[in-house]
CSV table of C-alpha atoms in Angstrom, one decimal:
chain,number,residue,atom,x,y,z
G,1,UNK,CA,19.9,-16.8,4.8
G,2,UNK,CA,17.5,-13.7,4.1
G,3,UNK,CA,13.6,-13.6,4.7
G,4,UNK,CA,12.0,-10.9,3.1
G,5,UNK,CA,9.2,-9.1,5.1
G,6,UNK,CA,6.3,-11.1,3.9
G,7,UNK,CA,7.6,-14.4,5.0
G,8,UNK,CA,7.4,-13.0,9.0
G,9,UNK,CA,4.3,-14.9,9.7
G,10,UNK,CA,6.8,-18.1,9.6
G,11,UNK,CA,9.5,-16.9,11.1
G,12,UNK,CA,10.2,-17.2,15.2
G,13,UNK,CA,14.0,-15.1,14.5
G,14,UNK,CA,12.6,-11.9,12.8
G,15,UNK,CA,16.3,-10.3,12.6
G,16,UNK,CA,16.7,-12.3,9.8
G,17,UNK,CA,14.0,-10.6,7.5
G,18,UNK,CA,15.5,-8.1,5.0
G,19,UNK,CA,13.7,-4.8,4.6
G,20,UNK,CA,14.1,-2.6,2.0
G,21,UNK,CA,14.4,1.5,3.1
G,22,UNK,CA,10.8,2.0,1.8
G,23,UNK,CA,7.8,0.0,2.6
G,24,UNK,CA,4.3,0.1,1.1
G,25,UNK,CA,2.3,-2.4,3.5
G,26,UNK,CA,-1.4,-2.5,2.2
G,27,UNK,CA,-4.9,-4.2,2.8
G,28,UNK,CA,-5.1,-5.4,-1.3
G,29,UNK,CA,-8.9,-6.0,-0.3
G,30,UNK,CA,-9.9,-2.4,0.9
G,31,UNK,CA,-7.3,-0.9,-2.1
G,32,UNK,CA,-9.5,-2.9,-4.8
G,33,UNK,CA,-12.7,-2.0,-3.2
G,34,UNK,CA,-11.3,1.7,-3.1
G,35,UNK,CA,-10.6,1.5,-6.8
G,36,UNK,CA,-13.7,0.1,-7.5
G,37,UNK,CA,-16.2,2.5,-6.0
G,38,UNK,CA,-14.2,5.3,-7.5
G,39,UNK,CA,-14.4,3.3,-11.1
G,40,UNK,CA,-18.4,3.8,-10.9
G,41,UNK,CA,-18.4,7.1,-9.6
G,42,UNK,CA,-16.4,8.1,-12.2
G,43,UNK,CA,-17.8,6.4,-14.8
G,44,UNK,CA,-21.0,8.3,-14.3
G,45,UNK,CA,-19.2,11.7,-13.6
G,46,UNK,CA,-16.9,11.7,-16.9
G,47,UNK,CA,-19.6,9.8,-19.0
G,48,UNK,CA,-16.6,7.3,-20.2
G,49,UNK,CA,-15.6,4.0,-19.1
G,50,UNK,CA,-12.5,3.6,-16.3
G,51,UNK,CA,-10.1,1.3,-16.9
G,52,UNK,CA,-8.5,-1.1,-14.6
G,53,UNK,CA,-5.8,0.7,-12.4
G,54,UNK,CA,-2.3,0.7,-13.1
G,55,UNK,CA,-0.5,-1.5,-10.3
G,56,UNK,CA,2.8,-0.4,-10.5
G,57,UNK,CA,1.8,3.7,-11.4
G,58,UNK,CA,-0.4,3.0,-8.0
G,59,UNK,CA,2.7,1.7,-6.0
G,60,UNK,CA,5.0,4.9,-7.5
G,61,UNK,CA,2.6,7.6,-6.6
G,62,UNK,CA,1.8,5.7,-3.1
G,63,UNK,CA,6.0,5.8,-2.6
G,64,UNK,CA,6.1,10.0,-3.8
G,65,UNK,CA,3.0,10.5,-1.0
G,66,UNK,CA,4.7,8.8,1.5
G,67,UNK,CA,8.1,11.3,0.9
G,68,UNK,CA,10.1,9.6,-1.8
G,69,UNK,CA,12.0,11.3,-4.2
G,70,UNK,CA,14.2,11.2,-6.8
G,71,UNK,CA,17.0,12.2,-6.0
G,72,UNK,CA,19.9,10.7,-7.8
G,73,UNK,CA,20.3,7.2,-5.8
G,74,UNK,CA,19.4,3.9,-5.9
G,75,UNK,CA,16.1,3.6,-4.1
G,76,UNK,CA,14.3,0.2,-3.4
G,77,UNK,CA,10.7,-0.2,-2.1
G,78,UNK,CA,8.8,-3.2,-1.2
G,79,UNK,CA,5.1,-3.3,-1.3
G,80,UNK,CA,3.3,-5.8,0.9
G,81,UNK,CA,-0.1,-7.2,-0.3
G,82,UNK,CA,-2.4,-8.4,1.8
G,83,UNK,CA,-5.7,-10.1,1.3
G,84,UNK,CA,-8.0,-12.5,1.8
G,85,UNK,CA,-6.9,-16.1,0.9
G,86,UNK,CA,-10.6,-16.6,-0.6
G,87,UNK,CA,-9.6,-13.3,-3.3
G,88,UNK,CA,-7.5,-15.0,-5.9
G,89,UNK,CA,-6.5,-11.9,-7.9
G,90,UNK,CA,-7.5,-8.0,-7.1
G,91,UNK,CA,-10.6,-6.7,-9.7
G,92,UNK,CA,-10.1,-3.4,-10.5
G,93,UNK,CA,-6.0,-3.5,-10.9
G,94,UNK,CA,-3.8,-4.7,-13.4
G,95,UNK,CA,-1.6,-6.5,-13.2
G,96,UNK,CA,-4.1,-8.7,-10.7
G,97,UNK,CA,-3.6,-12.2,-10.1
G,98,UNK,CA,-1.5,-12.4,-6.8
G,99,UNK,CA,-0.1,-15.9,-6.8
G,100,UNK,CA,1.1,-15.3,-11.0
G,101,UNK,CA,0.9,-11.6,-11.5
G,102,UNK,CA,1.9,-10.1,-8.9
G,103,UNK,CA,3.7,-11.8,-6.2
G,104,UNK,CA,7.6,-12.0,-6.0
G,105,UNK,CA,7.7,-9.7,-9.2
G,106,UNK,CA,9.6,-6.4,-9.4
G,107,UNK,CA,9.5,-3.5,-11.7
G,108,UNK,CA,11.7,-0.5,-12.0
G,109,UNK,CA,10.9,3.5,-12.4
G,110,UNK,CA,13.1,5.5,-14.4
G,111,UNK,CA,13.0,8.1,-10.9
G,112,UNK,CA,12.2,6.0,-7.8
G,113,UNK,CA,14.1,3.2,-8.4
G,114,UNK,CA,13.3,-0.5,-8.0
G,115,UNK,CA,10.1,-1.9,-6.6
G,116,UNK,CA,9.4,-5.2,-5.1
G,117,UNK,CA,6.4,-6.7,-5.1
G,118,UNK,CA,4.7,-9.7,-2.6
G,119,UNK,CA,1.7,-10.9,-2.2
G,120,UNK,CA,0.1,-12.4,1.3
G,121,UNK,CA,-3.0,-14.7,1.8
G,122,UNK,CA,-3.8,-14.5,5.0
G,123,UNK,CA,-7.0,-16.1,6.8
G,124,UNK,CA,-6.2,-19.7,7.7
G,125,UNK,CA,-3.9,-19.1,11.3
G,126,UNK,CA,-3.4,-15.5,10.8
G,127,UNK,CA,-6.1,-12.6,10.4
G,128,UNK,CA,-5.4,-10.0,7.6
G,129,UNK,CA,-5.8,-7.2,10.9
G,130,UNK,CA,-3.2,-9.3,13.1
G,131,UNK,CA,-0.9,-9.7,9.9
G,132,UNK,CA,-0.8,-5.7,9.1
G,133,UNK,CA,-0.2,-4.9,12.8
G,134,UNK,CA,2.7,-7.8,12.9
G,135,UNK,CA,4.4,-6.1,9.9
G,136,UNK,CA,4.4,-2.6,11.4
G,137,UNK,CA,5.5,-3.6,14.9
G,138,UNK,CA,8.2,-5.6,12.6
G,139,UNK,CA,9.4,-2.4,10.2
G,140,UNK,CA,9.3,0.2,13.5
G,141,UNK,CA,11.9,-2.3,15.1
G,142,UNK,CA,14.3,-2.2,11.5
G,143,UNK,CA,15.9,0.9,11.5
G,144,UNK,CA,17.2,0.2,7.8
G,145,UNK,CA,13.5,1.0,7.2
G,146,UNK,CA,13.2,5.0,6.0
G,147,UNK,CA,9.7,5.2,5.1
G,148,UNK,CA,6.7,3.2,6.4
G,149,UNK,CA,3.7,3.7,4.0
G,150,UNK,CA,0.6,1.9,5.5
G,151,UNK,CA,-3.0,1.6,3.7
G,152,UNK,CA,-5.4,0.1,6.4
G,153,UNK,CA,-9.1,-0.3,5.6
G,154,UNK,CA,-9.8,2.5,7.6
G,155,UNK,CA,-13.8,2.3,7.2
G,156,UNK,CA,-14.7,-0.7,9.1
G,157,UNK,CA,-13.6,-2.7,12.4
G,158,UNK,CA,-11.0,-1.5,14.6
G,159,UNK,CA,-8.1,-2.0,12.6
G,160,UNK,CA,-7.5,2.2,12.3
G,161,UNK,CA,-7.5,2.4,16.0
G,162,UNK,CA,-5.1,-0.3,16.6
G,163,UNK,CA,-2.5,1.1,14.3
G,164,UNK,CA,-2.5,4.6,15.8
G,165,UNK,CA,-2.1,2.9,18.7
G,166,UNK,CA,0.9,0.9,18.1
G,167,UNK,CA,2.6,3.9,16.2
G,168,UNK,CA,2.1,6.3,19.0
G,169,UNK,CA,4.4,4.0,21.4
G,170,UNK,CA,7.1,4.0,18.8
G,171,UNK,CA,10.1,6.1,18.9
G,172,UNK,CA,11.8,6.1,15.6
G,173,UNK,CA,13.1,8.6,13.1
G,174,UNK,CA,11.2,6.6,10.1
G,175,UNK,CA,8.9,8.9,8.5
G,176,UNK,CA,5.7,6.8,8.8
G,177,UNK,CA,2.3,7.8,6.2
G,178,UNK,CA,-1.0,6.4,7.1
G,179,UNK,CA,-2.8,6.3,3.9
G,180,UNK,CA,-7.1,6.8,4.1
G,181,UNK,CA,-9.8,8.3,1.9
G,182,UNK,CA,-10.5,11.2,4.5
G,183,UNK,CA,-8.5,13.0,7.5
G,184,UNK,CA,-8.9,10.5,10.4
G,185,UNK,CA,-8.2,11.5,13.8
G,186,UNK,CA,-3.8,11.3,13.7
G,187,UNK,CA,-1.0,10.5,15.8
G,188,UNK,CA,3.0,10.9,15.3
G,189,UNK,CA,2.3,9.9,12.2
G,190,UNK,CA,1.9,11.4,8.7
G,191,UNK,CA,-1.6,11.3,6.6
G,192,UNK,CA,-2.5,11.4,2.8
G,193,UNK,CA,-5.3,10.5,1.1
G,194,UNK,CA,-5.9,7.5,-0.2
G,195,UNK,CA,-8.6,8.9,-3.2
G,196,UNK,CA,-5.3,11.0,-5.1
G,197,UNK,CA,-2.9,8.0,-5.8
G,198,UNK,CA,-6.3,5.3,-6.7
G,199,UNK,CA,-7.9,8.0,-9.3
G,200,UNK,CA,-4.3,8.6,-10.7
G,201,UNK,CA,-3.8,5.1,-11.4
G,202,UNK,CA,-7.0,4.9,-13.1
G,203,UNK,CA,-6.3,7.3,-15.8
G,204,UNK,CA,-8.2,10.6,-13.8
G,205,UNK,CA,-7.0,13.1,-14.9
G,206,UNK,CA,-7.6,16.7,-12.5
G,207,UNK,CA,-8.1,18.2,-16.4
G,208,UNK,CA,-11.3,16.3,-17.1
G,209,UNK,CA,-12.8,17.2,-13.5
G,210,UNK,CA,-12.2,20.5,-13.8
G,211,UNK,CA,-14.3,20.8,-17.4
G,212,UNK,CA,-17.3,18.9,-14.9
């Protein structure tokens, strides 16, 4: 039998988890905050109101800034949500409720191929910090894996520094994106911003900032 990543926290024999060749591993927490603070700011910038962010158009331009393209095969990605048990459902995303919405669903783009969405509380035995850092020491050991996307909150505790420091001990040929909303000191790892994929996902358009 097959596990899929987000059941490692109960698994002992982690060869048994099945990962897809792109993974999306995020803090859903820090990624709704993100969206958030960007909503207000923008709201007051553009003088209109922001919608909620598109999920899946979020996941797809996350997948393109981590190196995926299209480029004639069958692609599948999983993205990994994290949170908080206490957080139900994420605020400023839609779809949003994790346990109805958004976990163990799947949606397809016409150019990157199939997407696989789970959802994670975390909190009870198992920090949300501990959890992320579990996952990536688990996808660096998977060589299936092509491309490691990770979206840490980057802003507060020590989470930032621990990642860097488990990536710069790995040696692997995954191409490996740490995702932030400015350049943070790096490692043997690639960086984007996390700012470019939220405000697209939102409906931003560069257009309407550039008549500002």
């Amino acid at each position: 039998m097959e596990f899929n990543i987000a059941d490692i926290a109960n698994l002992s024999d982690t060869s048994k988890v099945r990962l897809s060749e792109n993974i999306i591993l995020a803090d859903a927490d820090y990624v709704d905050y993100v969206a958030f603070q960007l909503s207000v700011q923008f709201e007051r910038m553009l003088d209109r109101r922001i919608p909620k962010a598109d999920m899946s158009q979020w996941a797809v331009d996350i997948a393109l800034d981590g190196g995926l393209r299209d480029d004639g095969k069958d692609h599948e990605t999983q993205l990994l949500l994290v949170h908080e048990k206490a957080n139900p459902q994420m605020e400023n995303f839609q779809p949003s409720v994790y346990d109805t919405e958004l976990n163990a669903q799947a949606f397809a783009d016409e150019h990157l191929g199939e997407f696989l969405v789970n959802s994670v509380p975390v909190g009870d035995v198992v920090g949300k910090d501990d959890y992320i850092l579990d996952a990536i020491r688990l996808v660096l050991s998977h060589n299936e894996v092509k491309r490691l996307m990770i979206i840490p909150n980057a802003e507060q505790g020590t989470l930032y520094d621990e990642v860097q420091s488990v990536l710069r001990d790995s040696d692997t040929d995954q191409r490996i994106t740490v995702f932030a909303m400015q350049p943070l000191p790096g490692g043997n790892f690639r960086q984007e911003i996390l700012g470019y994929s939220v405000m697209n996902a939102l409906g931003i358009r560069a257009e309407e900032l550039n008549n500002k």
